[in-house]
Amino acid sequence: MRLTRAAEYAIRCMLYLSRQGQGVLTSRQEIAQQADIPTHFLAKIAQDLAKAGLIEIRQGARGGFILRKNPAAITLLEVVETMIGEISLNDCIARPAGCKVSYHCAVHRVWLDARDQLRNTLRQVNFEQLITDASCFLPSLHMPLEPKRLETIVSSRTDPQ
Amino acid sequence: MRLTRAAEYAIRCMLYLSRQGQGVLTSRQEIAQQADIPTHFLAKIAQDLAKAGLIEIRQGARGGFILRKNPAAITLLEVVETMIGEISLNDCIARPAGCKVSYHCAVHRVWLDARDQLRNTLRQVNFEQLITDASCFLPSLHMPLEPKRLETIVSSRTDPQ
DNA sequence: AATATATGAGACCTTATTAATCCTATTTAT
DNA sequence: ATAAATAGGATTAATAAGGTCTCATATATT
Ligand code: SF4
Ligand code: SF4
């Protein structure tokens, strides 16, 4: 498992869209600029996000991306695995055939457990929490969530460049 | 973070040595063959393990590697991080300067927590456990648990000072 | 001492993956 | 029709991993 640049960018993109709010259209250029993502790279990433049903892509003049789900319903795990595939710490988890002994390997079991634990942790984090300052900490590991902050929906209308 | 081939090989090497027992000398060739590791690659890996104090390397005719610590005192985390450095899931954890917003980034906190959790999990696993649970070696080359080839055991000159 | 054996240490090459860009086609508002 | 914006695939560039090679060094054996 490796958190690639593409995955990191995808998270930033989803963060930005979550701040805009569900259903708000934002141009690719604006997201790229605000979230510090190479525009062409973002285009490719968005295709994966769209394929996963997370965003809708509006083509043509005044096109852009639209968040399709409620931020609270989008987990960090979901976005990460959309970009890098199902998480597995050691290759032998993803492709057991790669190692001849995986069937009776004690270490294999450890990687499996650690993988599950990591995935569960990332599943507990949603984008509603992430756009709220107080949720910098994992609920289970730190403190309970504070009441959510009122989101400020920014108009999709942005001046060209 | 990525579990490289080198790290996986290091684990297998340490597993094999743990089965041999602390203080037992085993040739690089034997380990490479039994644990399915390219011999020259193992040589490089062993240097890192030696630098970390996990094994001792005996040069010259009838040379090889010797486990320096009790298997129960060696954690999986220790071996993994010897090979790939301190675990961090996202680059911004290892190099916060890489992202301009890490200081006030909620996602950053999640990666930190997940990282700590993963490290703790791997820290709880030691090689005593791993060798009693199951074998990690090729079935055809599978060796019994009891020490073999007693004549290769170096006379108790294993004073770890 | 001479020889054979085995590893040390690092340079080197080869391949794989990631990151980013480029180009043409397509879609849509005006 | 035109301009604005993304689609989608091809291509390139950069980085990292995986493995190999060579010469130096150490040790047991004779
Ligand atoms: S030895 Fe065990 S942990 Fe290593 S690759 Fe094989 S199955 Fe996985
Ligand atoms: S945006 Fe947050 S998680 Fe992403 S690289 Fe920056 S600090 Fe890390």
Coordinates of C-alpha atoms (C1' of nucleotides) and ligand atoms in Angstrom, one line a residue:
Chain A
M1 CA 0.0 0.0 0.0
R2 CA 1.2 3.4 -0.8
L3 CA -0.7 6.7 -0.7
T4 CA 0.2 8.1 -4.1
R5 CA 0.1 11.7 -5.1
A6 CA -3.0 11.0 -7.0
A7 CA -4.8 9.8 -3.9
E8 CA -3.6 12.8 -1.9
Y9 CA -4.9 15.1 -4.7
A10 CA -8.2 13.3 -4.8
I11 CA -8.6 13.9 -1.1
R12 CA -7.9 17.6 -1.4
C13 CA -10.3 17.8 -4.3
M14 CA -13.1 16.1 -2.3
L15 CA -12.3 18.3 0.6
Y16 CA -12.7 21.4 -1.5
L17 CA -15.9 20.1 -3.0
S18 CA -17.2 19.2 0.5
R19 CA -16.6 22.7 1.6
Q20 CA -18.6 24.0 -1.4
G21 CA -21.4 21.7 -0.5
Q22 CA -23.3 18.9 -2.2
G23 CA -24.6 19.8 -5.6
V24 CA -22.5 22.9 -6.0
L25 CA -20.7 23.1 -9.3
T26 CA -17.1 24.2 -9.2
S27 CA -14.8 24.5 -12.2
R28 CA -11.8 22.2 -12.5
Q29 CA -9.5 25.3 -12.7
E30 CA -10.7 26.7 -9.5
I31 CA -10.2 23.4 -7.6
A32 CA -6.8 22.9 -9.1
Q33 CA -5.7 26.4 -8.1
Q34 CA -7.2 26.4 -4.6
A35 CA -6.1 22.8 -3.7
D36 CA -2.7 23.1 -5.4
I37 CA -3.2 20.3 -7.9
P38 CA -1.9 20.2 -11.5
T39 CA -5.0 20.9 -13.6
H40 CA -4.4 18.1 -16.1
F41 CA -3.7 15.6 -13.4
L42 CA -6.9 16.6 -11.7
A43 CA -8.8 15.9 -14.9
K44 CA -7.6 12.3 -14.8
I45 CA -8.3 12.0 -11.1
A46 CA -11.8 13.3 -11.5
Q47 CA -12.6 10.6 -13.9
D48 CA -11.9 8.0 -11.3
L49 CA -13.9 9.9 -8.7
A50 CA -16.8 10.2 -11.2
K51 CA -16.6 6.5 -12.0
A52 CA -16.9 5.8 -8.3
G53 CA -20.0 8.0 -8.2
L54 CA -18.5 10.5 -5.8
I55 CA -18.7 13.4 -8.2
E56 CA -20.5 14.4 -11.4
I57 CA -18.6 15.9 -14.2
R58 CA -20.3 18.6 -16.2
Q59 CA -18.7 19.1 -19.6
G60 CA -18.8 22.1 -21.9
A61 CA -18.7 25.8 -21.2
R62 CA -19.2 26.6 -17.6
G63 CA -18.5 23.0 -16.8
G64 CA -16.8 21.5 -13.7
F65 CA -17.3 19.0 -10.9
I66 CA -20.3 18.5 -8.6
L67 CA -20.3 16.6 -5.3
R68 CA -22.9 13.9 -5.6
K69 CA -23.0 12.7 -2.1
N70 CA -23.4 14.3 1.3
P71 CA -19.9 14.9 2.8
A72 CA -21.0 13.0 5.9
A73 CA -21.6 9.9 3.7
I74 CA -18.2 9.9 2.1
T75 CA -15.4 8.2 4.0
L76 CA -11.7 8.8 3.7
L77 CA -11.3 5.1 3.0
E78 CA -13.7 5.3 0.1
V79 CA -11.8 8.1 -1.6
V80 CA -8.4 6.6 -0.9
E81 CA -9.3 3.2 -2.3
T82 CA -11.0 4.8 -5.3
M83 CA -7.5 6.0 -6.3
I84 CA -5.2 3.2 -5.2
G85 CA -7.4 0.2 -5.0
E86 CA -8.1 -1.9 -2.0
I87 CA -5.5 -1.3 0.7
S88 CA -3.1 -4.1 1.4
L89 CA 0.1 -3.5 3.4
N90 CA 2.1 -6.5 1.9
D91 CA 1.8 -7.7 -1.6
C92 CA 1.1 -11.2 -0.5
I93 CA -2.3 -10.0 0.8
A94 CA -3.4 -8.7 -2.5
R95 CA -1.8 -11.5 -4.5
P96 CA -1.3 -14.5 -2.3
A97 CA 0.0 -16.5 -5.3
G98 CA 3.0 -14.2 -5.2
C99 CA 4.5 -16.1 -2.3
K100 CA 4.6 -19.8 -2.2
V101 CA 4.1 -20.1 1.5
S102 CA 1.3 -17.5 2.2
Y103 CA -1.1 -20.3 3.0
H104 CA 0.7 -21.3 6.2
C105 CA 2.5 -18.1 7.0
A106 CA 2.2 -16.5 10.4
V107 CA 3.3 -13.1 9.2
H108 CA 0.7 -13.1 6.6
R109 CA -1.9 -13.1 9.3
V110 CA -0.4 -10.1 10.9
W111 CA -0.5 -8.1 7.7
L112 CA -4.1 -9.1 7.2
D113 CA -5.1 -7.9 10.7
A114 CA -3.1 -4.7 10.4
R115 CA -4.7 -4.1 7.0
D116 CA -8.2 -4.5 8.4
Q117 CA -7.4 -2.2 11.3
L118 CA -6.2 0.5 9.0
R119 CA -9.1 0.2 6.7
N120 CA -11.5 0.4 9.7
T121 CA -9.8 3.5 10.9
L122 CA -10.0 5.3 7.6
R123 CA -13.6 4.2 7.3
Q124 CA -14.5 6.0 10.5
V125 CA -13.5 9.3 9.0
N126 CA -15.9 11.2 6.7
F127 CA -15.6 14.5 4.9
E128 CA -18.1 16.2 7.1
Q129 CA -15.7 15.7 10.0
L130 CA -12.7 16.7 7.9
I131 CA -14.1 20.1 6.9
T132 CA -14.9 20.9 10.5
D133 CA -11.9 22.1 12.5
A134 CA -12.9 20.4 15.7
S135 CA -12.7 17.0 14.0
C136 CA -8.9 17.0 13.6
F137 CA -9.0 14.0 16.0
L138 CA -10.4 10.6 15.4
P139 CA -13.5 10.2 17.5
S140 CA -12.6 6.7 18.7
L141 CA -9.0 7.6 19.6
H142 CA -9.4 11.0 21.0
M143 CA -12.4 13.1 21.8
P144 CA -16.1 13.1 20.8
L145 CA -17.2 15.1 17.9
E146 CA -18.3 18.6 18.4
P147 CA -21.4 19.9 16.9
K148 CA -20.8 20.6 13.2
R149 CA -20.0 24.1 12.1
L150 CA -22.3 25.9 9.7
E151 CA -21.0 25.4 6.2
T152 CA -20.5 28.4 4.0
I153 CA -21.5 27.5 0.6
V154 CA -19.5 29.4 -1.9
S155 CA -21.2 30.4 -5.2
S156 CA -20.1 28.4 -8.2
R157 CA -19.8 31.6 -10.0
T158 CA -16.1 32.4 -10.3
D159 CA -14.4 34.8 -12.6
P160 CA -12.3 33.2 -15.3
Q161 CA -8.7 33.0 -13.8
Chain B
M1 CA 4.8 3.7 3.5
R2 CA 5.4 0.7 1.4
L3 CA 6.6 -2.7 2.4
T4 CA 9.3 -3.3 0.0
R5 CA 10.7 -6.6 -1.2
A6 CA 13.8 -5.9 0.9
A7 CA 11.7 -5.6 4.0
E8 CA 9.8 -8.8 3.2
Y9 CA 13.1 -10.6 2.7
A10 CA 14.5 -9.2 5.9
I11 CA 11.5 -10.6 7.8
R12 CA 12.0 -14.0 6.2
C13 CA 15.7 -13.9 7.1
M14 CA 15.0 -13.0 10.7
L15 CA 12.3 -15.7 10.8
Y16 CA 14.8 -18.3 9.7
L17 CA 17.4 -17.2 12.1
S18 CA 14.9 -17.1 14.9
R19 CA 14.1 -20.7 14.2
Q20 CA 17.8 -21.6 14.3
G21 CA 18.0 -19.8 17.6
Q22 CA 19.9 -17.0 19.2
G23 CA 23.7 -17.4 18.7
V24 CA 23.5 -20.0 16.0
L25 CA 25.6 -19.3 12.9
T26 CA 24.0 -19.9 9.6
S27 CA 25.5 -19.3 6.2
R28 CA 24.1 -16.7 3.9
Q29 CA 23.7 -19.3 1.2
E30 CA 21.6 -21.5 3.4
I31 CA 19.3 -18.7 4.4
A32 CA 18.9 -17.4 0.8
Q33 CA 18.0 -20.9 -0.4
Q34 CA 15.6 -21.8 2.4
A35 CA 13.9 -18.4 2.6
D36 CA 13.8 -17.9 -1.2
I37 CA 15.9 -14.7 -1.3
P38 CA 18.4 -13.7 -4.0
T39 CA 21.8 -14.3 -2.3
H40 CA 23.4 -11.0 -3.2
F41 CA 20.3 -9.1 -2.3
L42 CA 20.4 -10.8 1.1
A43 CA 23.9 -9.6 1.5
K44 CA 22.8 -6.1 1.3
I45 CA 19.9 -6.6 3.5
A46 CA 22.0 -8.3 6.1
Q47 CA 24.2 -5.2 6.3
D48 CA 21.2 -3.2 7.4
L49 CA 20.2 -5.8 9.9
A50 CA 23.7 -5.9 11.3
K51 CA 23.9 -2.1 11.6
A52 CA 20.7 -2.2 13.6
G53 CA 22.2 -4.8 16.0
L54 CA 19.8 -7.5 15.1
I55 CA 22.4 -9.9 13.7
E56 CA 26.1 -10.4 13.7
I57 CA 27.9 -11.0 10.4
R58 CA 30.8 -13.5 10.5
Q59 CA 33.1 -13.1 7.5
G60 CA 35.6 -15.6 6.0
A61 CA 35.4 -19.3 5.4
R62 CA 32.5 -20.9 7.3
G63 CA 31.1 -17.4 7.8
G64 CA 27.4 -16.4 8.0
F65 CA 24.9 -14.6 10.1
I66 CA 24.1 -15.0 13.8
L67 CA 21.0 -13.8 15.6
R68 CA 22.1 -11.4 18.3
K69 CA 18.9 -11.0 20.2
N70 CA 16.3 -13.3 21.7
P71 CA 13.5 -13.8 19.2
A72 CA 11.0 -12.7 21.8
A73 CA 12.8 -9.4 22.1
I74 CA 12.6 -8.6 18.4
T75 CA 9.5 -7.0 17.1
L76 CA 8.1 -7.0 13.6
L77 CA 8.1 -3.2 13.7
E78 CA 11.8 -3.2 14.5
V79 CA 12.7 -5.3 11.5
V80 CA 10.3 -3.5 9.1
E81 CA 11.5 0.0 10.1
T82 CA 15.1 -1.1 9.9
M83 CA 14.5 -1.7 6.2
I84 CA 12.1 1.0 5.2
G85 CA 12.6 3.7 7.8
E86 CA 10.0 4.9 10.2
I87 CA 6.6 4.1 8.9
S88 CA 4.4 7.0 7.7
L89 CA 1.4 6.5 5.6
N90 CA 1.4 9.9 3.9
D91 CA 4.4 11.8 2.8
C92 CA 3.3 14.9 4.7
I93 CA 3.8 13.0 7.9
A94 CA 7.5 12.3 7.2
R95 CA 8.0 15.7 5.5
P96 CA 5.4 18.2 6.7
A97 CA 7.2 20.9 4.7
G98 CA 6.1 19.2 1.6
C99 CA 2.5 20.5 2.0
K100 CA 1.8 24.1 2.7
V101 CA -1.3 23.4 4.7
S102 CA -0.2 20.6 7.0
Y103 CA -0.2 22.8 10.0
H104 CA -4.0 23.3 9.9
C105 CA -5.0 20.1 8.0
A106 CA -7.5 17.8 9.5
V107 CA -6.5 14.9 7.3
H108 CA -2.9 15.2 8.5
R109 CA -4.1 14.3 12.0
V110 CA -5.8 11.2 10.7
W111 CA -2.7 9.9 9.0
L112 CA -0.8 10.6 12.2
D113 CA -3.2 8.5 14.2
A114 CA -3.4 5.7 11.7
R115 CA 0.3 5.6 11.5
D116 CA 0.6 5.3 15.3
Q117 CA -2.0 2.6 15.4
L118 CA -0.2 0.6 12.7
R119 CA 3.1 1.0 14.4
N120 CA 1.7 -0.2 17.7
T121 CA 0.2 -3.2 16.1
L122 CA 3.5 -4.2 14.5
R123 CA 5.3 -3.5 17.8
Q124 CA 3.1 -6.1 19.5
V125 CA 4.3 -8.9 17.3
N126 CA 7.6 -10.6 18.1
F127 CA 9.6 -13.3 16.4
E128 CA 9.1 -15.8 19.1
Q129 CA 5.4 -15.7 18.4
L130 CA 5.9 -15.9 14.6
I131 CA 8.0 -19.0 14.7
T132 CA 5.8 -20.9 17.0
D133 CA 2.7 -20.1 15.1
A134 CA 3.6 -21.4 11.7
S135 CA 6.3 -21.7 9.1
C136 CA 7.1 -19.1 6.4
F137 CA 9.3 -21.3 4.4
L138 CA 8.8 -23.3 1.2
P139 CA 7.1 -26.6 1.9
S140 CA 9.7 -28.6 0.0
L141 CA 12.5 -27.0 2.0
H142 CA 10.6 -27.0 5.2
M143 CA 12.7 -27.7 8.2
P144 CA 11.8 -29.1 11.6
L145 CA 11.6 -26.8 14.6
E146 CA 14.4 -28.3 16.5
P147 CA 17.9 -27.0 15.8
K148 CA 19.6 -28.7 13.0
R149 CA 23.2 -29.3 12.1
L150 CA 24.5 -28.7 15.6
E151 CA 28.0 -28.7 14.4
T152 CA 27.4 -25.3 12.8
I153 CA 26.6 -23.8 16.1
V154 CA 29.3 -21.5 17.1
S155 CA 30.8 -22.4 20.5
S156 CA 29.2 -20.2 23.0
R157 CA 31.2 -17.2 22.0
T158 CA 28.0 -15.2 21.6
D159 CA 28.7 -12.8 24.5
P160 CA 26.5 -9.9 23.6
Q161 CA 28.6 -7.9 26.0
Chain C
dA1 C1' 52.3 -19.2 4.3
dA2 C1' 49.2 -20.6 0.7
dT3 C1' 44.8 -21.6 -0.7
dA4 C1' 40.0 -22.0 -0.8
dT5 C1' 35.8 -20.2 1.0
dA6 C1' 32.6 -16.9 2.4
dT7 C1' 31.0 -12.3 3.2
dG8 C1' 31.6 -6.7 3.0
dA9 C1' 30.7 -2.7 0.7
dG10 C1' 29.3 0.0 -2.7
dA11 C1' 28.8 0.9 -7.7
dC12 C1' 26.0 -0.3 -11.3
dC13 C1' 22.2 -1.7 -14.3
dT14 C1' 17.5 -2.9 -15.3
dT15 C1' 12.8 -2.7 -14.7
dA16 C1' 8.5 -0.9 -12.7
dT17 C1' 5.8 2.7 -11.0
dT18 C1' 4.4 7.2 -10.4
dA19 C1' 3.8 11.9 -11.8
dA20 C1' 2.9 15.0 -15.1
dT21 C1' 2.0 16.7 -19.6
dC22 C1' 0.3 16.8 -24.4
dC23 C1' -3.0 16.5 -28.0
dT24 C1' -7.3 15.8 -30.3
dA25 C1' -12.2 15.1 -29.6
dT26 C1' -16.4 16.2 -27.5
dT27 C1' -19.8 18.7 -25.0
dT28 C1' -22.4 22.9 -23.7
dA29 C1' -23.7 28.0 -22.8
dT30 C1' -24.4 32.0 -25.3
Chain D
dA1 C1' -21.3 29.4 -35.0
dT2 C1' -18.2 30.3 -31.4
dA3 C1' -15.8 30.1 -27.3
dA4 C1' -15.2 27.7 -23.1
dA5 C1' -14.5 23.8 -20.7
dT6 C1' -13.7 18.9 -19.9
dA7 C1' -12.9 13.8 -21.9
dG8 C1' -9.8 10.4 -22.8
dG9 C1' -5.9 8.4 -24.4
dA10 C1' -0.9 8.7 -25.6
dT11 C1' 3.4 10.1 -24.3
dT12 C1' 7.2 11.7 -21.7
dA13 C1' 9.8 12.5 -17.4
dA14 C1' 11.1 11.5 -12.9
dT15 C1' 11.8 8.5 -9.2
dA16 C1' 12.2 4.3 -6.8
dA17 C1' 12.7 -0.5 -6.4
dG18 C1' 14.9 -4.9 -7.4
dG19 C1' 18.6 -7.1 -8.6
dT20 C1' 23.6 -7.9 -10.2
dC21 C1' 28.5 -7.3 -10.4
dT22 C1' 33.2 -6.5 -8.8
dC23 C1' 36.9 -6.1 -6.0
dA24 C1' 38.2 -6.0 -1.2
dT25 C1' 38.5 -8.4 3.2
dA26 C1' 38.3 -11.9 6.6
dT27 C1' 38.8 -16.7 8.2
dA28 C1' 39.4 -21.8 8.3
dT29 C1' 42.0 -25.4 6.6
dT30 C1' 46.1 -27.5 4.9
Ligands
SF4_1 S1 6.5 -15.1 3.8 FE1 4.4 -14.7 4.6 S2 4.4 -12.5 4.9 FE2 6.1 -12.9 3.5 S3 5.2 -12.8 1.4 FE3 5.0 -14.9 2.0 S4 3.0 -15.1 2.9 FE4 3.5 -12.9 2.9
SF4_2 S1 -3.4 18.4 2.7 FE1 -3.2 17.6 4.7 S2 -3.1 15.4 4.4 FE2 -2.7 16.3 2.4 S3 -0.5 16.5 2.3 FE3 -1.2 18.4 3.1 S4 -1.1 18.1 5.3 FE4 -1.0 16.1 4.4

